Tab-separated table of C-alpha atoms and ligand atoms in Angstrom:
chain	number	residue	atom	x	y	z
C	1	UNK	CA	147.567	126.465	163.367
C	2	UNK	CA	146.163	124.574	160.336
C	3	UNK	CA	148.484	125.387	157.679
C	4	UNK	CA	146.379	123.329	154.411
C	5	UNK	CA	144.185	120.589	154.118
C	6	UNK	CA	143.272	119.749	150.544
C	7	UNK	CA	140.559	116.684	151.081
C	8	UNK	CA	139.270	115.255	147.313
C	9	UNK	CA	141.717	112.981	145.486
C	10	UNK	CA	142.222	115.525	142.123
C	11	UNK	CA	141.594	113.558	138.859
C	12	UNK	CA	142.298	114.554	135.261
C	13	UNK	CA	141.293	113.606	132.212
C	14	UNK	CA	140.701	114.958	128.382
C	15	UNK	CA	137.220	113.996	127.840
C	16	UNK	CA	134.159	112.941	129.359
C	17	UNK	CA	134.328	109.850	127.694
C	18	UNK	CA	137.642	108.792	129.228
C	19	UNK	CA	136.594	109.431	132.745
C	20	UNK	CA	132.659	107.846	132.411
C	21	UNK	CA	134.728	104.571	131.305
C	22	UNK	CA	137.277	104.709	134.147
C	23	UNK	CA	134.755	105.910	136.910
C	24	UNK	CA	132.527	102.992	135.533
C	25	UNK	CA	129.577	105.181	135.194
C	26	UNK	CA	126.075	103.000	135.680
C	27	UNK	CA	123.487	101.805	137.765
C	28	UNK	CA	123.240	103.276	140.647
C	29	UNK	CA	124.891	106.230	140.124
C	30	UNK	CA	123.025	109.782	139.301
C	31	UNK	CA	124.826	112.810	136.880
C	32	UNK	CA	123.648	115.882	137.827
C	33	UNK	CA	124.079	118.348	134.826
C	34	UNK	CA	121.961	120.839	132.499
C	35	UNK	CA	120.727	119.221	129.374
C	36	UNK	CA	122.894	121.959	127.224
C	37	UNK	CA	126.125	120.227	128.990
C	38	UNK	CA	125.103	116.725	128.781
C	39	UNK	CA	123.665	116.951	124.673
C	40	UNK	CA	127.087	118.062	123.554
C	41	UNK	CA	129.092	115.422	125.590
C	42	UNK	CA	126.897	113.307	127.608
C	43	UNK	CA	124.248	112.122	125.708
C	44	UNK	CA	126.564	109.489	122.926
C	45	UNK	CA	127.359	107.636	125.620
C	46	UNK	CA	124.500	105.841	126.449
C	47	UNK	CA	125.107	105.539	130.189
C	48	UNK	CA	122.873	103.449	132.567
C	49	UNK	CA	122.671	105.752	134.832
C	50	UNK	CA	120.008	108.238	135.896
C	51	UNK	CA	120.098	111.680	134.858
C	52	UNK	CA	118.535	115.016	136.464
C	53	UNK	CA	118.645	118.604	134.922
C	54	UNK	CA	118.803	121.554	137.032
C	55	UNK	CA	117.135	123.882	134.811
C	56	UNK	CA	113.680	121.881	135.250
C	57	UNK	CA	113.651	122.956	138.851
C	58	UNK	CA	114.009	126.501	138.733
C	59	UNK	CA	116.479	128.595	136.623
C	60	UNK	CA	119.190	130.405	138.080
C	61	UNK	CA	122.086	129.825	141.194
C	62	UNK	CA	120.359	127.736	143.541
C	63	UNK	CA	117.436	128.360	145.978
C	64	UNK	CA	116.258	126.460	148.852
C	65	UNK	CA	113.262	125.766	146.643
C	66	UNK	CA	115.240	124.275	143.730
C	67	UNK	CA	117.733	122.128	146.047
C	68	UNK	CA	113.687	120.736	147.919
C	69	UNK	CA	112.702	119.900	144.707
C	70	UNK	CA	115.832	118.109	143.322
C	71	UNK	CA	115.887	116.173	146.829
C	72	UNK	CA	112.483	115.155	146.315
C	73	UNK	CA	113.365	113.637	143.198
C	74	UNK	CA	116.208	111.808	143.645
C	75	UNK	CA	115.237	108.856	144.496
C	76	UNK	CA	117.735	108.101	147.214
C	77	UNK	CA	117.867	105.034	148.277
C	78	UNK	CA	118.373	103.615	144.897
C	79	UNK	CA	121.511	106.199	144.628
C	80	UNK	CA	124.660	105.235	145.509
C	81	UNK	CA	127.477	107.507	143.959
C	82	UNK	CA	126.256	111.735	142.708
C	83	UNK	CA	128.067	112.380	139.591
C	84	UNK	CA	127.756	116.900	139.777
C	85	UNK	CA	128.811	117.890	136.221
C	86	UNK	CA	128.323	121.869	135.722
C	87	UNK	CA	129.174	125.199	136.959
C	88	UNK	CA	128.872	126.075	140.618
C	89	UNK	CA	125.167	126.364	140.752
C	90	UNK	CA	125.577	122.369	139.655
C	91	UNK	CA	128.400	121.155	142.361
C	92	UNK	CA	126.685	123.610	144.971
C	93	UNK	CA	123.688	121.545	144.635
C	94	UNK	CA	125.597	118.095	144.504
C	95	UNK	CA	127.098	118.631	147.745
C	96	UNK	CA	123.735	118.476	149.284
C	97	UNK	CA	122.637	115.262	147.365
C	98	UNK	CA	125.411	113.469	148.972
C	99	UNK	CA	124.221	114.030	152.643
C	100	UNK	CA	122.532	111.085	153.926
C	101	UNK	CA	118.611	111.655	155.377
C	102	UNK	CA	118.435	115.369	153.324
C	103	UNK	CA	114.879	116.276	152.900
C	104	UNK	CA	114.919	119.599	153.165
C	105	UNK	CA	117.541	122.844	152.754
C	106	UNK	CA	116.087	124.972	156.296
C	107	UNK	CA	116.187	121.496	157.952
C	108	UNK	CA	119.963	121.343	156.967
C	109	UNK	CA	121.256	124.360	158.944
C	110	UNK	CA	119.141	123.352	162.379
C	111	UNK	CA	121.167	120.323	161.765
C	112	UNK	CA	124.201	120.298	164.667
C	113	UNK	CA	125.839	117.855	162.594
C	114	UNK	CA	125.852	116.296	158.871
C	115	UNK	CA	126.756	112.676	157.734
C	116	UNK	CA	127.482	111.829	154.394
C	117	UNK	CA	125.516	109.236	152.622
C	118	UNK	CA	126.910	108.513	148.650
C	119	UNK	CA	130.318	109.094	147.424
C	120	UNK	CA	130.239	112.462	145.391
C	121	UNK	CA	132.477	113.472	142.270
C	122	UNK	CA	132.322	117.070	141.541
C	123	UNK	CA	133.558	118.118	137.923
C	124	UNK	CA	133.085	121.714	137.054
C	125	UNK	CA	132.417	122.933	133.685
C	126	UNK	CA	132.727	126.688	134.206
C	127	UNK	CA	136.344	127.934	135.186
C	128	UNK	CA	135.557	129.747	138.713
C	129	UNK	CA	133.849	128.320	141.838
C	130	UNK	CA	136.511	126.378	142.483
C	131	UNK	CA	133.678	124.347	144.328
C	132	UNK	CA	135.084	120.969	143.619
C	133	UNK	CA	137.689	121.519	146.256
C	134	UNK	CA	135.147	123.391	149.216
C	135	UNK	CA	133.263	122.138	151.488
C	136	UNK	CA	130.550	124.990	151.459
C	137	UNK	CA	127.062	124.906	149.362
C	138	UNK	CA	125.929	128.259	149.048
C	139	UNK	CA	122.242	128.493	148.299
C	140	UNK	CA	119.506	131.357	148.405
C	141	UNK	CA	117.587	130.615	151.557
C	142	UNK	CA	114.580	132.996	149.962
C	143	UNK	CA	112.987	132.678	153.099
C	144	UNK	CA	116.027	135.130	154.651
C	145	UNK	CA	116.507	136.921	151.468
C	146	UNK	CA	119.939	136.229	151.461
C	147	UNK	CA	122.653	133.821	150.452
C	148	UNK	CA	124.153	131.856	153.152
C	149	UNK	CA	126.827	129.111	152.602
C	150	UNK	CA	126.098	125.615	154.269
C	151	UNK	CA	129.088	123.764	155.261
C	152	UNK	CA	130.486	120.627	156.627
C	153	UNK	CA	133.214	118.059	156.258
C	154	UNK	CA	130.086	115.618	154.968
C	155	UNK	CA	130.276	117.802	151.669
C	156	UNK	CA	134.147	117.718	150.473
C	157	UNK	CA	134.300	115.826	147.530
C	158	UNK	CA	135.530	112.256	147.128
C	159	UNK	CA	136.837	112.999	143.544
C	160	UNK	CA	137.117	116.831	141.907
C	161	UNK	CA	137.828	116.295	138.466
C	162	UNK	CA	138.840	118.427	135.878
C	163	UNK	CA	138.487	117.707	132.212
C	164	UNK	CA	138.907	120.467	129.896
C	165	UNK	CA	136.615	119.401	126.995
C	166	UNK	CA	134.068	120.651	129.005
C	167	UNK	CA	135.297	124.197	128.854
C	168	UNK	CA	134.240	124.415	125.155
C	169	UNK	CA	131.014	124.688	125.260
C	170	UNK	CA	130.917	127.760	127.577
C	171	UNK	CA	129.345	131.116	127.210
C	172	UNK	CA	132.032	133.912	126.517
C	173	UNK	CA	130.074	135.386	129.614
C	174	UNK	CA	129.862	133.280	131.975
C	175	UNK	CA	133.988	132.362	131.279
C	176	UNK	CA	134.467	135.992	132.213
C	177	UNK	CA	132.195	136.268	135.606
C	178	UNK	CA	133.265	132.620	136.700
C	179	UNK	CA	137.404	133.471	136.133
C	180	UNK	CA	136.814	136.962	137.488
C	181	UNK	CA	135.167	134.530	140.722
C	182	UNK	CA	138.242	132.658	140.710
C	183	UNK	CA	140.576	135.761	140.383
C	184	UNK	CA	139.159	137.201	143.624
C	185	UNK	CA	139.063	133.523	145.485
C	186	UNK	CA	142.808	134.009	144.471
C	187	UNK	CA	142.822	137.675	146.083
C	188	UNK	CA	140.704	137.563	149.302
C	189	UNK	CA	142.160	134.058	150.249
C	190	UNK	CA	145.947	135.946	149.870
C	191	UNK	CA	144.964	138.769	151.878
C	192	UNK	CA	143.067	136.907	154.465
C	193	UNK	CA	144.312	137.094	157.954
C	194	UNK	CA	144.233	132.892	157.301
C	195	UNK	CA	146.029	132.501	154.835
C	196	UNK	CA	149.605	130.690	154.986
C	197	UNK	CA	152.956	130.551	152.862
C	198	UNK	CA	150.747	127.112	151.408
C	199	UNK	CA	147.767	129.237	150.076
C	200	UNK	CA	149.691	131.741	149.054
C	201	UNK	CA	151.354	129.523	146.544
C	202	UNK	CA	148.061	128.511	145.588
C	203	UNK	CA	146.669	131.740	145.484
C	204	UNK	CA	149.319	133.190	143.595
C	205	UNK	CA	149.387	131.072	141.342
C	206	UNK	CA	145.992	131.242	140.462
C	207	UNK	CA	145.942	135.161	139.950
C	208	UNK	CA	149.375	134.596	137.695
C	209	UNK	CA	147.852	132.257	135.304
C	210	UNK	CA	144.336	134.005	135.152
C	211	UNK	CA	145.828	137.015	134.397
C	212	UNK	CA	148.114	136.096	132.161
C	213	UNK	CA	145.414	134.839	130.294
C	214	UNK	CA	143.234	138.091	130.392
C	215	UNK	CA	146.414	139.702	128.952
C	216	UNK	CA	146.177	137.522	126.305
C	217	UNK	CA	142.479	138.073	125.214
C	218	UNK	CA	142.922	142.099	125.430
C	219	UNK	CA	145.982	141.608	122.896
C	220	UNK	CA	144.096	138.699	120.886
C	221	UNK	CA	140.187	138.618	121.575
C	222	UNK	CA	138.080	136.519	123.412
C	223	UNK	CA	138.188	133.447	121.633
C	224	UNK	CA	142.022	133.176	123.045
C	225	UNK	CA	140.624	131.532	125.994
C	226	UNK	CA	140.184	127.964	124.033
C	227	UNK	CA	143.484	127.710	123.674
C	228	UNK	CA	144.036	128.308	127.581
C	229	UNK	CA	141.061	126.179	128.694
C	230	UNK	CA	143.379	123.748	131.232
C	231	UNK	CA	144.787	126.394	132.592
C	232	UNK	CA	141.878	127.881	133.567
C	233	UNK	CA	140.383	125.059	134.946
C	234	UNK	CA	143.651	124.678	137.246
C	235	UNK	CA	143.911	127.933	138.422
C	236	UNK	CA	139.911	128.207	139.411
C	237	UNK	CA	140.835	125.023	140.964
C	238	UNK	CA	144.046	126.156	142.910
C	239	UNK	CA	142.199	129.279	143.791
C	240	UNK	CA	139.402	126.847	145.470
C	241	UNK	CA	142.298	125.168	147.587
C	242	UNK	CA	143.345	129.134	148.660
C	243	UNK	CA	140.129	130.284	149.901
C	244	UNK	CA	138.603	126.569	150.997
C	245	UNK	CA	141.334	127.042	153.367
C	246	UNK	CA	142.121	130.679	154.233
C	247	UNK	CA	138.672	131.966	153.387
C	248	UNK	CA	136.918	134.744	151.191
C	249	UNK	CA	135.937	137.874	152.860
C	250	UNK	CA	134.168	141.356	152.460
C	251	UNK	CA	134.414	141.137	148.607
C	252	UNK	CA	132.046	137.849	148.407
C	253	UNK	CA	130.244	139.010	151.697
C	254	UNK	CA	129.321	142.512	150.219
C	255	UNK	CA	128.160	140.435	146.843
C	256	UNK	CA	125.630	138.120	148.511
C	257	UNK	CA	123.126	141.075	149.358
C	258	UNK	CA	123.027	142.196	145.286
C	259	UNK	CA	123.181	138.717	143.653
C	260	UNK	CA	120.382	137.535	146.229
C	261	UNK	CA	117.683	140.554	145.205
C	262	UNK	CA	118.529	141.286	141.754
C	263	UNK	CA	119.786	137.874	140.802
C	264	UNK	CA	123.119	139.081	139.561
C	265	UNK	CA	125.453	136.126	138.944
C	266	UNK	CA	127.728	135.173	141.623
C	267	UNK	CA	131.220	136.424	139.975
C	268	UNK	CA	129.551	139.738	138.297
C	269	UNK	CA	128.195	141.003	141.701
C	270	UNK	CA	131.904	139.791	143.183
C	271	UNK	CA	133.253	142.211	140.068
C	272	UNK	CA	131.000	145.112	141.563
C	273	UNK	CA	132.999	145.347	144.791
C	274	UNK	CA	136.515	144.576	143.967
C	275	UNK	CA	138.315	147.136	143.764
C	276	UNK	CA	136.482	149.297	145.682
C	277	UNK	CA	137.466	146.950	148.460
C	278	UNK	CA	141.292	146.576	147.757
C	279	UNK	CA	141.332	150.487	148.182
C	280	UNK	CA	139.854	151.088	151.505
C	281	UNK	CA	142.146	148.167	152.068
C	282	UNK	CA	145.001	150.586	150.852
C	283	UNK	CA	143.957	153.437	152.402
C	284	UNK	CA	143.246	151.445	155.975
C	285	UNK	CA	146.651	149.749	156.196
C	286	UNK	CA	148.594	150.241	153.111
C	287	UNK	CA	151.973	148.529	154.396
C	288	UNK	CA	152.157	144.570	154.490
C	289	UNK	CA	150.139	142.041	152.336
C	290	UNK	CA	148.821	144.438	150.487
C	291	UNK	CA	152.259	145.550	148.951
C	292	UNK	CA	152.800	141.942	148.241
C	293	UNK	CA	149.180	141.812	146.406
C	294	UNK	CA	150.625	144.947	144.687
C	295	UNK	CA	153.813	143.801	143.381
C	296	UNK	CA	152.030	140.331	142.332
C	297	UNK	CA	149.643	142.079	139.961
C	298	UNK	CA	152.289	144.533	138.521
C	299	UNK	CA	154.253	141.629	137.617
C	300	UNK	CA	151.395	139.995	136.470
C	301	UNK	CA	150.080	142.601	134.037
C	302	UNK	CA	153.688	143.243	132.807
C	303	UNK	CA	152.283	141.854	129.575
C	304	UNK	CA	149.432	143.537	129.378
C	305	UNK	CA	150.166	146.741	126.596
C	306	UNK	CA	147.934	148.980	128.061
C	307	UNK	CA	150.407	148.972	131.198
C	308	UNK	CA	153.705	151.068	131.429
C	309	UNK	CA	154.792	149.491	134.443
C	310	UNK	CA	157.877	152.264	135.040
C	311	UNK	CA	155.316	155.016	134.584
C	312	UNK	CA	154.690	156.193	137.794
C	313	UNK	CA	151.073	155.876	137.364
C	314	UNK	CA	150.318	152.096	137.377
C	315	UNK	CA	152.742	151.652	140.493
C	316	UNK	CA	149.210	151.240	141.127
C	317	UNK	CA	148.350	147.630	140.791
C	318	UNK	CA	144.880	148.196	142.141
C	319	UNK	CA	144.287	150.466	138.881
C	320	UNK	CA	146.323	148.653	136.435
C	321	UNK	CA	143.925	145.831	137.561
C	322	UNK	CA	140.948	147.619	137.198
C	323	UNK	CA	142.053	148.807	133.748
C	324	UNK	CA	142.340	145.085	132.597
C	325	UNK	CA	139.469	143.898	134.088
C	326	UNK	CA	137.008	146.390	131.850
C	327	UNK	CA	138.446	144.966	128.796
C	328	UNK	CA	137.266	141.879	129.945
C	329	UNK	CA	133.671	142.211	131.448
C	330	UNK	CA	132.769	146.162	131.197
C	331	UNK	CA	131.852	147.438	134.394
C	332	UNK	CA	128.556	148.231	135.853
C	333	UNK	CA	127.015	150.288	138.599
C	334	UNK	CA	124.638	148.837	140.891
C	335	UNK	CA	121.699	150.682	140.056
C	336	UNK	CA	121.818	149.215	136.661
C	337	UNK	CA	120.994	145.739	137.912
C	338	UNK	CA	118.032	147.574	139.492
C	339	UNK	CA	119.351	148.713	142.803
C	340	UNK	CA	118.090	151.921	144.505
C	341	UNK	CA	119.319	154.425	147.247
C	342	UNK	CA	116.629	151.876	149.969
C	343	UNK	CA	118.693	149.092	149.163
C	344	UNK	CA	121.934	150.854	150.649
C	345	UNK	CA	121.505	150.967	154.510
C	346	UNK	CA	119.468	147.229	153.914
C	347	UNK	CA	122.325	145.784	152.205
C	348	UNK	CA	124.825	147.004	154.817
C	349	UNK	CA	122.695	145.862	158.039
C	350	UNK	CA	122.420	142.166	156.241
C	351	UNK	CA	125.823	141.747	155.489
C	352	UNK	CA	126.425	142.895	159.012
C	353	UNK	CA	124.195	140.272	160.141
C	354	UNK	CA	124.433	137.293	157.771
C	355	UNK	CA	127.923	137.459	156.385
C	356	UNK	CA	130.338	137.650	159.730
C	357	UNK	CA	131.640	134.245	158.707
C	358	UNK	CA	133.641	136.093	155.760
C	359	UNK	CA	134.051	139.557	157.553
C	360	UNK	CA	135.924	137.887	159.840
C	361	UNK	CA	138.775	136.870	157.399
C	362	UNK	CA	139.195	140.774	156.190
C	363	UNK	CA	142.881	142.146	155.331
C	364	UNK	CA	140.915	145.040	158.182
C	365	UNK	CA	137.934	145.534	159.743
C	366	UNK	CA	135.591	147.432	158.113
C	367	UNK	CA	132.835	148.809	160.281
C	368	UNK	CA	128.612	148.901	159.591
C	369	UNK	CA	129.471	152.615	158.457
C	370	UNK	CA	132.561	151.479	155.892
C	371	UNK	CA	130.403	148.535	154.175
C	372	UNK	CA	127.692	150.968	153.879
C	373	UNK	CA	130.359	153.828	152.127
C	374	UNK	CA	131.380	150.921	150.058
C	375	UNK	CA	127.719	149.998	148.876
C	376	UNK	CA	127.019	153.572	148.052
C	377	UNK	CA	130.047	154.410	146.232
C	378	UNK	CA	128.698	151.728	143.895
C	379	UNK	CA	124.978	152.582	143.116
C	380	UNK	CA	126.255	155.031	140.441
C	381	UNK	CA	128.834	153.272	139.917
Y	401	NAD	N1	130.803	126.368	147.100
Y	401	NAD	C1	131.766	127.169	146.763
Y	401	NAD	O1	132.897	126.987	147.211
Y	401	NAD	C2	131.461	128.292	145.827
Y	401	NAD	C3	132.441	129.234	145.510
Y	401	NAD	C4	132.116	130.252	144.630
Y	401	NAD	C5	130.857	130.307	144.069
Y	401	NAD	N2	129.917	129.402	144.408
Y	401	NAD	C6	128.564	129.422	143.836
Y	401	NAD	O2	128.627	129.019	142.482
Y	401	NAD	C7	127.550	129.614	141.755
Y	401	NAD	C8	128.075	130.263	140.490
Y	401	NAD	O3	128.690	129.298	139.715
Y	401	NAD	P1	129.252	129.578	138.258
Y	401	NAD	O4	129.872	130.916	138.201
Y	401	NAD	O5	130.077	128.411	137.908
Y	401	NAD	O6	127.951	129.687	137.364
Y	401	NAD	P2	126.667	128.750	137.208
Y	401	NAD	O7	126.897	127.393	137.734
Y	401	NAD	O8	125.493	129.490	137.777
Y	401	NAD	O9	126.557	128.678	135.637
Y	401	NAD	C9	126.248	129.831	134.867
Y	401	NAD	C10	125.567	129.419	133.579
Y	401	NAD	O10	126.492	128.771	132.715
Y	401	NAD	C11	125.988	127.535	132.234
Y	401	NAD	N3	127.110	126.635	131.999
Y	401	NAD	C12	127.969	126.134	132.927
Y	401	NAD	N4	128.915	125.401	132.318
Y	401	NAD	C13	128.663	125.430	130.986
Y	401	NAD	C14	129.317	124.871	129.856
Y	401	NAD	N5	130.436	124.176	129.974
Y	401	NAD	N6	128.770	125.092	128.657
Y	401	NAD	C15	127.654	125.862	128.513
Y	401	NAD	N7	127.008	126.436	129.544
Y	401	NAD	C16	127.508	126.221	130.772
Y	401	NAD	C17	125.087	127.104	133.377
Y	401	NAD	O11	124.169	126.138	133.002
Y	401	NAD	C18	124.450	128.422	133.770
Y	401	NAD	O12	123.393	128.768	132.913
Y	401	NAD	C19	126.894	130.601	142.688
Y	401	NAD	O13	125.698	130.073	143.193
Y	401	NAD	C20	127.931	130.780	143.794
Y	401	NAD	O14	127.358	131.172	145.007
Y	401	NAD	C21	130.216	128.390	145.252
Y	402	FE2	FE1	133.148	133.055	144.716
């Protein structure tokens, strides 16, 4: 049994600066960013090498469209090394620039097998995907009307690299969905039938630190996450080595089906199903992991003042974490991203059909009928 494989070499430094002058950043080598990251950062340093923003393809996570356009563009065999610099939607996108012969994202999956053609460095600038350390694009194959993740050992990484400066720059919003992402990489990978006393660590960790954290902006406010913007970046990134090897399950698969149709962002419509998950969970097969999962948070939101640990109550961790969580992103129900009662039975049959490569790493089974329950307990939220 594979017990952890952790494949890019993990740099660090404090600025962008620092790292463009070690990587030797030049000719030949293309940064993919947004313009909004690069002005801040970027732009003073006057690199020689070519730059493309995402945004002017198509706004949003990616599509199938956006990554055909991008490909189109690149100019590839004049590229030798793909600098991704950005959140997910950015390193998702980088990992298909680096295969070699890419034309086209349908093309891709009739592929039996994919060869890498440039070296890739994949530096993320939100604190969640956890990307850098995967091997899985996930794009929005709007042809299907679904997100599907595309992987293959030709997409690790050759470098992830974290540098912090980034973080300061990013949206008090988009912090909160891309941690929450990372929280529940953290979560599903340590519940996962896969997982090992190696991910655990790593996914333990990474729930630790980001909550810790969130205790710290409910006591402080939000702008307490500066202060804690390495530690973020670690913990999305330990949380990427958890599921990258143990695997997310019917949290993410349950989220595809919303974030594809109403374009919610990946770690809100993650948010949606959470808990709501961890409790059939509980009420399925409430002895084992799950214990485990509930003594980690109840240790973990020790410090949060809202929680009276000895109370009786919150020996519910599931509900000490949901308590948290609303002071950090407030809840919504589905129907306010636009969802109606059609959508329920549609979004259970696809996630039946399109998602069994995460279903299959749930703490239990959960049947057409359960996903469904779980979908409709959330339309009114
Ligand atoms: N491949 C994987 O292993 C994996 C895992 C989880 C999620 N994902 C994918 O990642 C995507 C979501 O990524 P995300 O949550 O990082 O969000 P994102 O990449 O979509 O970014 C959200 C917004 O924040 C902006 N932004 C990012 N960094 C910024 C910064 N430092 N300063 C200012 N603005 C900044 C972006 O330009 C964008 O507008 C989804 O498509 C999801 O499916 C992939
Ligand atoms: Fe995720």
């Amino acid at each position: 049994m594979k017990e952890l494989l952790v494949v890019p070499q993990i740099d660090s430094y404090e600025t962008f600066a620092a790292f463009a002058a070690a990587a030797k950043i030049g000719e030949g080598d293309l940064i993919l960013t947004n313009e909004y990251i690069y002005d801040p950062l970027m732009k003073a340093e006057n690199l020689s090498c070519r730059y493309i923003f995402q945004e002017k393809y198509g706004a949003g996570e990616p599509t199938d469209r956006m990554v055909d356009s991008i490909l189109a563009e690149m100019n590839r065999e004049k590229c030798l090394r793909v600098f991704a610099i950005g959140g997910g939607t950015i390193l998702d996108i980088g990992k298909i620039l680096t295969l070699k012969d890419a034309e086209n994202v349908d093309a891709l999956y009739e592929r039996s097998e994919l060869e890498k053609g440039r070296e890739l460095y994949l530096i993320p600038t939100t604190c969640g995907t956890g990307s850098e350390m995967t091997n899985i694009s996930i794009v929005n194959r709007t042809r299907k009307g679904t997100k599907m993740g595309l992987t293959s050992p030709a997409m690790f990484a050759d470098h992830a690299v974290l540098i912090p400066e980034f973080l300061r720059t990013l949206p008090y919003y988009v912090f909160a969905t891309s941690s929450i992402d990372a929280l529940i990489h953290g979560i599903e990978a340590y519940l996962s039938p896969n997982s090992t006393s190696y991910t655990d660590m790593y996914g333990a960790a990474a729930i630790e630190i980001i909550l810790s954290g969130y205790c710290r902006i409910a006591r402080e406010g939000q702008d307490a996450r500066f202060a804690e913007s390495e530690a973020y970046l670690r913990a999305s990134n330990y949380a990427g080595i958890a599921f990258g090897n143990a695997g997310c399950a019917a949290v993410h698969a349950m989220s595809y089906a919303l974030g594809a149709k109403y374009h919610v962002p990946h770690g809100e419509s993650n948010y949606q199903f959470l808990t709501s998950v961890l409790r059939k969970y509980q009420e399925k097969k409430p002895k084992g992991k799950l214990e485990r999962l509930n003594a980690l948070l109840l240790r973990a939101l020790k410090q949060d003042s809202r929680t009276d640990v000895e109370a009786e109550d919150v020996a519910d961790g599931i509900a000490a974490l949901e308590r948290l969580l609303a002071a950090i992103l407030k809840p919504k129900a589905m129907k306010e991203y636009g969802a109606v009662q059609e959508d329920i039975p549609e979004f259970a049959a696809s996630t039946v059909a399109n998602q069994q490569r995460l279903l299959k790493n749930n703490y239990v089974e959960l049947s057409l009928e359960e996903i469904q329950e779980l979908y409709q307990e959330r339309l009114n939220g």
